[in-house]
C-alpha cells in the first residue's frame, strides 16, 4: 500500500486515481476546479466513463480515495505524485503546457519530503527535463525529487479496463531507482513494464498515437478507393486483419478520428518534427486525409438528398466515439455546422452526450430517442456508433421518416438489408458490384 497523489481529475486523472486506490493504495486526488471537487465529494462524476461511478464510490467508502483542492493536503506523506492535467493543442499545433507548468510549480512549492513526480499527461518529448527545471527553480529549499514519464494509453469508454489490463506499462526516467519504484506500483497489473529514458518514453506515447491515427487515415483512404472499385472496405479490413503484422483493430473506416488525443497528438508530433527541421510528410498526410472526412460526409448527403436547404437532418450520435460523453473534436460538431450552413434544420440524439453537446451546438434540436429523431426527417446520419443504434426497428424508422435515407458514417448497418427495406442507403467504402454475397471465413484451423 503506497500513498499516491493525483493532480487533475479529468478523463485520465480520475480513472488513474480510482484505479490506483482500487489496487489498495491510498490516493488523494486534487483539482483546481473547486466545483468539480465539490461534486466528486457528493459522489457526482464530472465525466461519463462506464463503471467509474461505482469504482470511485467503493474506494471513497473504503477510505482509500479522497478529493481536495489543497496542494498541501494532496502532497502530505505522498511518495508519488501523478500529473494528469490537460495538455490541449496551442494554436500553432504545439502542446499547451501551461497547466503542466502550474502543477509542477505548485508541487515544488508544497512538497514537504522527497517525491517521485510522474508525468501521466501526454507531453512533448523533453518535457520531463523541463518539469525538473521548473521544480528545482520553484522550491523554496532543495528537497529531493525524481521525474518519471508514465504515459497513459486509456481509450475513453474503456478506460478502466485499459488501466487494469494494459498491453504494457511504459516508464521513462534518468533515475532507474525512481522508475523501479513506479514499476512496483504497476506490478499488480501483470503487464510487461518497459523501462527506458524520459525522452524515449515520451516518444513511445506520441509514436503510438500517431501510428493508430495513421491506420485510421489509411483505411479511410482505402475506403474511398474501394467505393470507386466496387469492393467492400469492411471485408477488405477483415481480410487484411488476419496478418498479425497488420492486426484487425483500428481498421474501421468512417468519419475520421476525433477526440482529445489523436488530433492534438499528431499535430504536436508534426510540430516537434518541424521544430527540428524534419518535414513530417506521413503525419501531414494523415492529418490532411482526416480533415477532409467531415466535409465529405455533407457532400455525400447532398448527392443523395439534393439541396439540403429547408430539409430536416437527424444526427444519430454526437460524442466523438461510442461509450463517452466527450465532445472534444467530435465529427458531429463540424457536420452540424456544415448542414446549418446549407440551410438544413439539424436535430440530434445521443444517449449520453447531449448535455455536453448543448453548449457547443446551441442550434441543434435534441430528440428524446432515435425514433423521435426520425419523425419527419429527410435523412439520418450515423455519426457515433452507439450499440443501441445497431438494433433499431428499421421498418419503424423508415415509416416515420419523410424520406427513408440513411448515411451510415460508421458502417453499422448492412447495405443489402437496408436496400431490401427500401432505404436510400450509403455507408463508407461499401463498394457495390451488383451481386453482394456475405463474406465467409472458414476456420480450417491447422
Ligand atoms: C488527459 C491528459 O492530460 C492529456 O495529455 C491526454 O492527451 C488526454 O487526457 P484529460 O484528462 O482529458 O487530459 O484532461 P481534462 O479532462 O481536461 O482534465 C484535466 C483536469 O485537470 C481538469 O479537471 C482541470 O480542472 C484539471 N487541472 C487543470 C488542474 O487540476 N490543475 C491545473 O493547473 C489545470
Ligand atoms: C486514443 C488511444 O486509443 C489511446 O490509446 C490513447 O491513450 C488516447 O487516444 P481515444 O481517443 O479515447 O483513445 O479513443 P479511440 O477508441 O482510440 O478512438 C480514437 C478516434 O479514432 C475516435 O474518433 C474513433 O472514432 C476513431 N476510430 C477508432 C476510427 O475512426 N476507426 C477505428 O478503427 C478506431
JSON list of N, CA and C and ligand atoms in Angstrom, two decimals, residues 7-13 30-33 36 47 71 83-87 98-100 102-103 120-123 152 156 205 260-261 264-265 326 328, ligand 1:
[
{"chain": "A", "resi": 7, "resn": "UNK", "atom": "N", "xyz": [-2.82, 14.81, -9.63]},
{"chain": "A", "resi": 7, "resn": "UNK", "atom": "CA", "xyz": [-3.14, 16.22, -9.89]},
{"chain": "A", "resi": 7, "resn": "UNK", "atom": "C", "xyz": [-3.94, 16.30, -11.20]},
{"chain": "A", "resi": 8, "resn": "UNK", "atom": "N", "xyz": [-5.20, 16.74, -11.09]},
{"chain": "A", "resi": 8, "resn": "UNK", "atom": "CA", "xyz": [-6.06, 16.82, -12.29]},
{"chain": "A", "resi": 8, "resn": "UNK", "atom": "C", "xyz": [-6.97, 15.61, -12.35]},
{"chain": "A", "resi": 9, "resn": "UNK", "atom": "N", "xyz": [-8.26, 15.82, -12.07]},
{"chain": "A", "resi": 9, "resn": "UNK", "atom": "CA", "xyz": [-9.18, 14.69, -12.13]},
{"chain": "A", "resi": 9, "resn": "UNK", "atom": "C", "xyz": [-10.12, 14.83, -13.33]},
{"chain": "A", "resi": 10, "resn": "UNK", "atom": "N", "xyz": [-9.53, 14.70, -14.50]},
{"chain": "A", "resi": 10, "resn": "UNK", "atom": "CA", "xyz": [-10.30, 14.67, -15.76]},
{"chain": "A", "resi": 10, "resn": "UNK", "atom": "C", "xyz": [-10.43, 13.23, -16.22]},
{"chain": "A", "resi": 11, "resn": "UNK", "atom": "N", "xyz": [-10.55, 13.06, -17.55]},
{"chain": "A", "resi": 11, "resn": "UNK", "atom": "CA", "xyz": [-10.75, 11.71, -18.10]},
{"chain": "A", "resi": 11, "resn": "UNK", "atom": "C", "xyz": [-9.62, 10.79, -17.69]},
{"chain": "A", "resi": 12, "resn": "UNK", "atom": "N", "xyz": [-8.41, 11.33, -17.62]},
{"chain": "A", "resi": 12, "resn": "UNK", "atom": "CA", "xyz": [-7.26, 10.47, -17.29]},
{"chain": "A", "resi": 12, "resn": "UNK", "atom": "C", "xyz": [-7.04, 10.43, -15.78]},
{"chain": "A", "resi": 13, "resn": "UNK", "atom": "N", "xyz": [-7.04, 11.60, -15.15]},
{"chain": "A", "resi": 13, "resn": "UNK", "atom": "CA", "xyz": [-6.70, 11.67, -13.72]},
{"chain": "A", "resi": 13, "resn": "UNK", "atom": "C", "xyz": [-7.67, 10.95, -12.83]},
{"chain": "A", "resi": 30, "resn": "UNK", "atom": "N", "xyz": [-6.35, 15.78, -6.51]},
{"chain": "A", "resi": 30, "resn": "UNK", "atom": "CA", "xyz": [-6.54, 17.23, -6.46]},
{"chain": "A", "resi": 30, "resn": "UNK", "atom": "C", "xyz": [-7.00, 17.75, -7.81]},
{"chain": "A", "resi": 31, "resn": "UNK", "atom": "N", "xyz": [-7.85, 18.79, -7.74]},
{"chain": "A", "resi": 31, "resn": "UNK", "atom": "CA", "xyz": [-8.15, 19.53, -8.95]},
{"chain": "A", "resi": 31, "resn": "UNK", "atom": "C", "xyz": [-8.30, 21.00, -8.57]},
{"chain": "A", "resi": 32, "resn": "UNK", "atom": "N", "xyz": [-7.95, 21.88, -9.49]},
{"chain": "A", "resi": 32, "resn": "UNK", "atom": "CA", "xyz": [-8.07, 23.32, -9.20]},
{"chain": "A", "resi": 32, "resn": "UNK", "atom": "C", "xyz": [-9.51, 23.77, -9.41]},
{"chain": "A", "resi": 33, "resn": "UNK", "atom": "N", "xyz": [-10.31, 22.91, -10.05]},
{"chain": "A", "resi": 33, "resn": "UNK", "atom": "CA", "xyz": [-11.72, 23.25, -10.29]},
{"chain": "A", "resi": 33, "resn": "UNK", "atom": "C", "xyz": [-12.53, 22.87, -9.06]},
{"chain": "A", "resi": 36, "resn": "UNK", "atom": "N", "xyz": [-15.74, 20.95, -9.44]},
{"chain": "A", "resi": 36, "resn": "UNK", "atom": "CA", "xyz": [-15.52, 19.54, -9.81]},
{"chain": "A", "resi": 36, "resn": "UNK", "atom": "C", "xyz": [-15.23, 18.71, -8.54]},
{"chain": "A", "resi": 47, "resn": "UNK", "atom": "N", "xyz": [-17.41, 13.34, -15.45]},
{"chain": "A", "resi": 47, "resn": "UNK", "atom": "CA", "xyz": [-17.34, 12.80, -16.82]},
{"chain": "A", "resi": 47, "resn": "UNK", "atom": "C", "xyz": [-18.13, 11.50, -16.87]},
{"chain": "A", "resi": 71, "resn": "UNK", "atom": "N", "xyz": [-3.04, 21.74, -2.36]},
{"chain": "A", "resi": 71, "resn": "UNK", "atom": "CA", "xyz": [-1.79, 21.03, -2.69]},
{"chain": "A", "resi": 71, "resn": "UNK", "atom": "C", "xyz": [-1.08, 20.55, -1.41]},
{"chain": "A", "resi": 83, "resn": "UNK", "atom": "N", "xyz": [0.97, 13.74, -12.49]},
{"chain": "A", "resi": 83, "resn": "UNK", "atom": "CA", "xyz": [0.43, 14.94, -13.15]},
{"chain": "A", "resi": 83, "resn": "UNK", "atom": "C", "xyz": [-0.47, 14.50, -14.29]},
{"chain": "A", "resi": 84, "resn": "UNK", "atom": "N", "xyz": [-1.78, 14.80, -14.14]},
{"chain": "A", "resi": 84, "resn": "UNK", "atom": "CA", "xyz": [-2.77, 14.35, -15.14]},
{"chain": "A", "resi": 84, "resn": "UNK", "atom": "C", "xyz": [-3.59, 15.54, -15.64]},
{"chain": "A", "resi": 85, "resn": "UNK", "atom": "N", "xyz": [-2.99, 16.72, -15.66]},
{"chain": "A", "resi": 85, "resn": "UNK", "atom": "CA", "xyz": [-3.74, 17.89, -16.14]},
{"chain": "A", "resi": 85, "resn": "UNK", "atom": "C", "xyz": [-3.77, 17.88, -17.67]},
{"chain": "A", "resi": 86, "resn": "UNK", "atom": "N", "xyz": [-4.69, 18.63, -18.25]},
{"chain": "A", "resi": 86, "resn": "UNK", "atom": "CA", "xyz": [-4.86, 18.63, -19.70]},
{"chain": "A", "resi": 86, "resn": "UNK", "atom": "C", "xyz": [-3.66, 19.25, -20.40]},
{"chain": "A", "resi": 87, "resn": "UNK", "atom": "N", "xyz": [-3.42, 18.79, -21.61]},
{"chain": "A", "resi": 87, "resn": "UNK", "atom": "CA", "xyz": [-2.33, 19.36, -22.44]},
{"chain": "A", "resi": 87, "resn": "UNK", "atom": "C", "xyz": [-2.91, 19.62, -23.82]},
{"chain": "A", "resi": 98, "resn": "UNK", "atom": "N", "xyz": [0.72, 24.99, -20.22]},
{"chain": "A", "resi": 98, "resn": "UNK", "atom": "CA", "xyz": [0.59, 25.92, -19.10]},
{"chain": "A", "resi": 98, "resn": "UNK", "atom": "C", "xyz": [0.08, 25.22, -17.84]},
{"chain": "A", "resi": 99, "resn": "UNK", "atom": "N", "xyz": [-0.79, 24.22, -18.05]},
{"chain": "A", "resi": 99, "resn": "UNK", "atom": "CA", "xyz": [-1.34, 23.52, -16.86]},
{"chain": "A", "resi": 99, "resn": "UNK", "atom": "C", "xyz": [-0.27, 22.62, -16.23]},
{"chain": "A", "resi": 100, "resn": "UNK", "atom": "N", "xyz": [0.57, 22.03, -17.06]},
{"chain": "A", "resi": 100, "resn": "UNK", "atom": "CA", "xyz": [1.66, 21.20, -16.52]},
{"chain": "A", "resi": 100, "resn": "UNK", "atom": "C", "xyz": [2.60, 22.09, -15.72]},
{"chain": "A", "resi": 102, "resn": "UNK", "atom": "N", "xyz": [1.90, 24.94, -14.23]},
{"chain": "A", "resi": 102, "resn": "UNK", "atom": "CA", "xyz": [1.23, 25.36, -12.98]},
{"chain": "A", "resi": 102, "resn": "UNK", "atom": "C", "xyz": [1.29, 24.23, -11.95]},
{"chain": "A", "resi": 103, "resn": "UNK", "atom": "N", "xyz": [1.03, 23.02, -12.42]},
{"chain": "A", "resi": 103, "resn": "UNK", "atom": "CA", "xyz": [1.04, 21.87, -11.49]},
{"chain": "A", "resi": 103, "resn": "UNK", "atom": "C", "xyz": [2.44, 21.64, -10.95]},
{"chain": "A", "resi": 120, "resn": "UNK", "atom": "N", "xyz": [1.84, 11.77, -16.33]},
{"chain": "A", "resi": 120, "resn": "UNK", "atom": "CA", "xyz": [0.90, 10.84, -16.96]},
{"chain": "A", "resi": 120, "resn": "UNK", "atom": "C", "xyz": [0.32, 11.52, -18.20]},
{"chain": "A", "resi": 121, "resn": "UNK", "atom": "N", "xyz": [0.13, 12.83, -18.14]},
{"chain": "A", "resi": 121, "resn": "UNK", "atom": "CA", "xyz": [-0.41, 13.56, -19.30]},
{"chain": "A", "resi": 121, "resn": "UNK", "atom": "C", "xyz": [0.53, 13.40, -20.48]},
{"chain": "A", "resi": 122, "resn": "UNK", "atom": "N", "xyz": [-0.05, 13.47, -21.68]},
{"chain": "A", "resi": 122, "resn": "UNK", "atom": "CA", "xyz": [0.76, 13.36, -22.89]},
{"chain": "A", "resi": 122, "resn": "UNK", "atom": "C", "xyz": [1.50, 14.67, -23.10]},
{"chain": "A", "resi": 123, "resn": "UNK", "atom": "N", "xyz": [2.82, 14.62, -23.04]},
{"chain": "A", "resi": 123, "resn": "UNK", "atom": "CA", "xyz": [3.63, 15.84, -23.11]},
{"chain": "A", "resi": 123, "resn": "UNK", "atom": "C", "xyz": [4.74, 15.68, -24.15]},
{"chain": "A", "resi": 152, "resn": "UNK", "atom": "N", "xyz": [-0.18, 7.60, -20.55]},
{"chain": "A", "resi": 152, "resn": "UNK", "atom": "CA", "xyz": [-1.43, 6.83, -20.45]},
{"chain": "A", "resi": 152, "resn": "UNK", "atom": "C", "xyz": [-1.78, 6.28, -21.83]},
{"chain": "A", "resi": 156, "resn": "UNK", "atom": "N", "xyz": [-11.14, 6.31, -24.13]},
{"chain": "A", "resi": 156, "resn": "UNK", "atom": "CA", "xyz": [-12.37, 6.71, -23.46]},
{"chain": "A", "resi": 156, "resn": "UNK", "atom": "C", "xyz": [-13.45, 5.67, -23.79]},
{"chain": "A", "resi": 205, "resn": "UNK", "atom": "N", "xyz": [4.77, 7.27, -26.52]},
{"chain": "A", "resi": 205, "resn": "UNK", "atom": "CA", "xyz": [3.36, 7.68, -26.46]},
{"chain": "A", "resi": 205, "resn": "UNK", "atom": "C", "xyz": [2.95, 8.34, -27.77]},
{"chain": "A", "resi": 260, "resn": "UNK", "atom": "N", "xyz": [-9.84, 13.93, -27.79]},
{"chain": "A", "resi": 260, "resn": "UNK", "atom": "CA", "xyz": [-8.90, 14.88, -27.18]},
{"chain": "A", "resi": 260, "resn": "UNK", "atom": "C", "xyz": [-7.46, 14.42, -27.36]},
{"chain": "A", "resi": 261, "resn": "UNK", "atom": "N", "xyz": [-7.26, 13.31, -28.07]},
{"chain": "A", "resi": 261, "resn": "UNK", "atom": "CA", "xyz": [-5.88, 12.80, -28.15]},
{"chain": "A", "resi": 261, "resn": "UNK", "atom": "C", "xyz": [-5.30, 12.80, -29.55]},
{"chain": "A", "resi": 264, "resn": "UNK", "atom": "N", "xyz": [-4.71, 16.20, -31.37]},
{"chain": "A", "resi": 264, "resn": "UNK", "atom": "CA", "xyz": [-3.69, 17.07, -30.77]},
{"chain": "A", "resi": 264, "resn": "UNK", "atom": "C", "xyz": [-2.33, 16.39, -30.78]},
{"chain": "A", "resi": 265, "resn": "UNK", "atom": "N", "xyz": [-2.32, 15.04, -30.64]},
{"chain": "A", "resi": 265, "resn": "UNK", "atom": "CA", "xyz": [-1.01, 14.37, -30.54]},
{"chain": "A", "resi": 265, "resn": "UNK", "atom": "C", "xyz": [-0.31, 14.29, -31.90]},
{"chain": "A", "resi": 326, "resn": "UNK", "atom": "N", "xyz": [-17.73, 12.68, -24.31]},
{"chain": "A", "resi": 326, "resn": "UNK", "atom": "CA", "xyz": [-16.71, 13.64, -24.72]},
{"chain": "A", "resi": 326, "resn": "UNK", "atom": "C", "xyz": [-17.02, 14.18, -26.11]},
{"chain": "A", "resi": 328, "resn": "UNK", "atom": "N", "xyz": [-15.03, 16.60, -27.45]},
{"chain": "A", "resi": 328, "resn": "UNK", "atom": "CA", "xyz": [-13.81, 17.26, -27.96]},
{"chain": "A", "resi": 328, "resn": "UNK", "atom": "C", "xyz": [-13.48, 16.76, -29.36]},
{"chain": "B", "resi": 1, "resn": "LIG", "atom": "C1", "xyz": [-5.62, 13.91, -20.36]},
{"chain": "B", "resi": 1, "resn": "LIG", "atom": "C2", "xyz": [-4.14, 14.21, -20.48]},
{"chain": "B", "resi": 1, "resn": "LIG", "atom": "O1", "xyz": [-3.81, 15.25, -19.62]},
{"chain": "B", "resi": 1, "resn": "LIG", "atom": "C3", "xyz": [-3.85, 14.60, -21.90]},
{"chain": "B", "resi": 1, "resn": "LIG", "atom": "O2", "xyz": [-2.46, 14.83, -22.07]},
{"chain": "B", "resi": 1, "resn": "LIG", "atom": "C4", "xyz": [-4.23, 13.45, -22.74]},
{"chain": "B", "resi": 1, "resn": "LIG", "atom": "O3", "xyz": [-3.75, 13.60, -24.05]},
{"chain": "B", "resi": 1, "resn": "LIG", "atom": "C5", "xyz": [-5.72, 13.37, -22.70]},
{"chain": "B", "resi": 1, "resn": "LIG", "atom": "O4", "xyz": [-6.11, 13.07, -21.39]},
{"chain": "B", "resi": 1, "resn": "LIG", "atom": "P1", "xyz": [-7.79, 14.88, -19.86]},
{"chain": "B", "resi": 1, "resn": "LIG", "atom": "O5", "xyz": [-7.82, 14.05, -18.64]},
{"chain": "B", "resi": 1, "resn": "LIG", "atom": "O6", "xyz": [-8.69, 14.50, -20.99]},
{"chain": "B", "resi": 1, "resn": "LIG", "atom": "O7", "xyz": [-6.32, 15.04, -20.43]},
{"chain": "B", "resi": 1, "resn": "LIG", "atom": "O8", "xyz": [-7.98, 16.38, -19.46]},
{"chain": "B", "resi": 1, "resn": "LIG", "atom": "P2", "xyz": [-9.27, 17.01, -18.84]},
{"chain": "B", "resi": 1, "resn": "LIG", "atom": "O9", "xyz": [-10.41, 16.07, -18.95]},
{"chain": "B", "resi": 1, "resn": "LIG", "atom": "O10", "xyz": [-9.34, 18.36, -19.42]},
{"chain": "B", "resi": 1, "resn": "LIG", "atom": "O11", "xyz": [-8.89, 17.09, -17.28]},
{"chain": "B", "resi": 1, "resn": "LIG", "atom": "C6", "xyz": [-7.83, 17.86, -16.85]},
{"chain": "B", "resi": 1, "resn": "LIG", "atom": "C7", "xyz": [-8.16, 18.25, -15.40]},
{"chain": "B", "resi": 1, "resn": "LIG", "atom": "O12", "xyz": [-7.03, 18.91, -14.83]},
{"chain": "B", "resi": 1, "resn": "LIG", "atom": "C8", "xyz": [-9.34, 19.20, -15.31]},
{"chain": "B", "resi": 1, "resn": "LIG", "atom": "O13", "xyz": [-10.26, 18.72, -14.36]},
{"chain": "B", "resi": 1, "resn": "LIG", "atom": "C9", "xyz": [-8.71, 20.51, -14.82]},
{"chain": "B", "resi": 1, "resn": "LIG", "atom": "O14", "xyz": [-9.55, 21.25, -13.95]},
{"chain": "B", "resi": 1, "resn": "LIG", "atom": "C10", "xyz": [-7.50, 20.00, -14.05]},
{"chain": "B", "resi": 1, "resn": "LIG", "atom": "N1", "xyz": [-6.44, 20.97, -13.89]},
{"chain": "B", "resi": 1, "resn": "LIG", "atom": "C11", "xyz": [-6.08, 21.78, -14.92]},
{"chain": "B", "resi": 1, "resn": "LIG", "atom": "C12", "xyz": [-5.78, 21.05, -12.64]},
{"chain": "B", "resi": 1, "resn": "LIG", "atom": "O15", "xyz": [-6.13, 20.35, -11.72]},
{"chain": "B", "resi": 1, "resn": "LIG", "atom": "N2", "xyz": [-4.77, 21.94, -12.49]},
{"chain": "B", "resi": 1, "resn": "LIG", "atom": "C13", "xyz": [-4.39, 22.79, -13.49]},
{"chain": "B", "resi": 1, "resn": "LIG", "atom": "O16", "xyz": [-3.48, 23.59, -13.28]},
{"chain": "B", "resi": 1, "resn": "LIG", "atom": "C14", "xyz": [-5.07, 22.71, -14.74]}
]
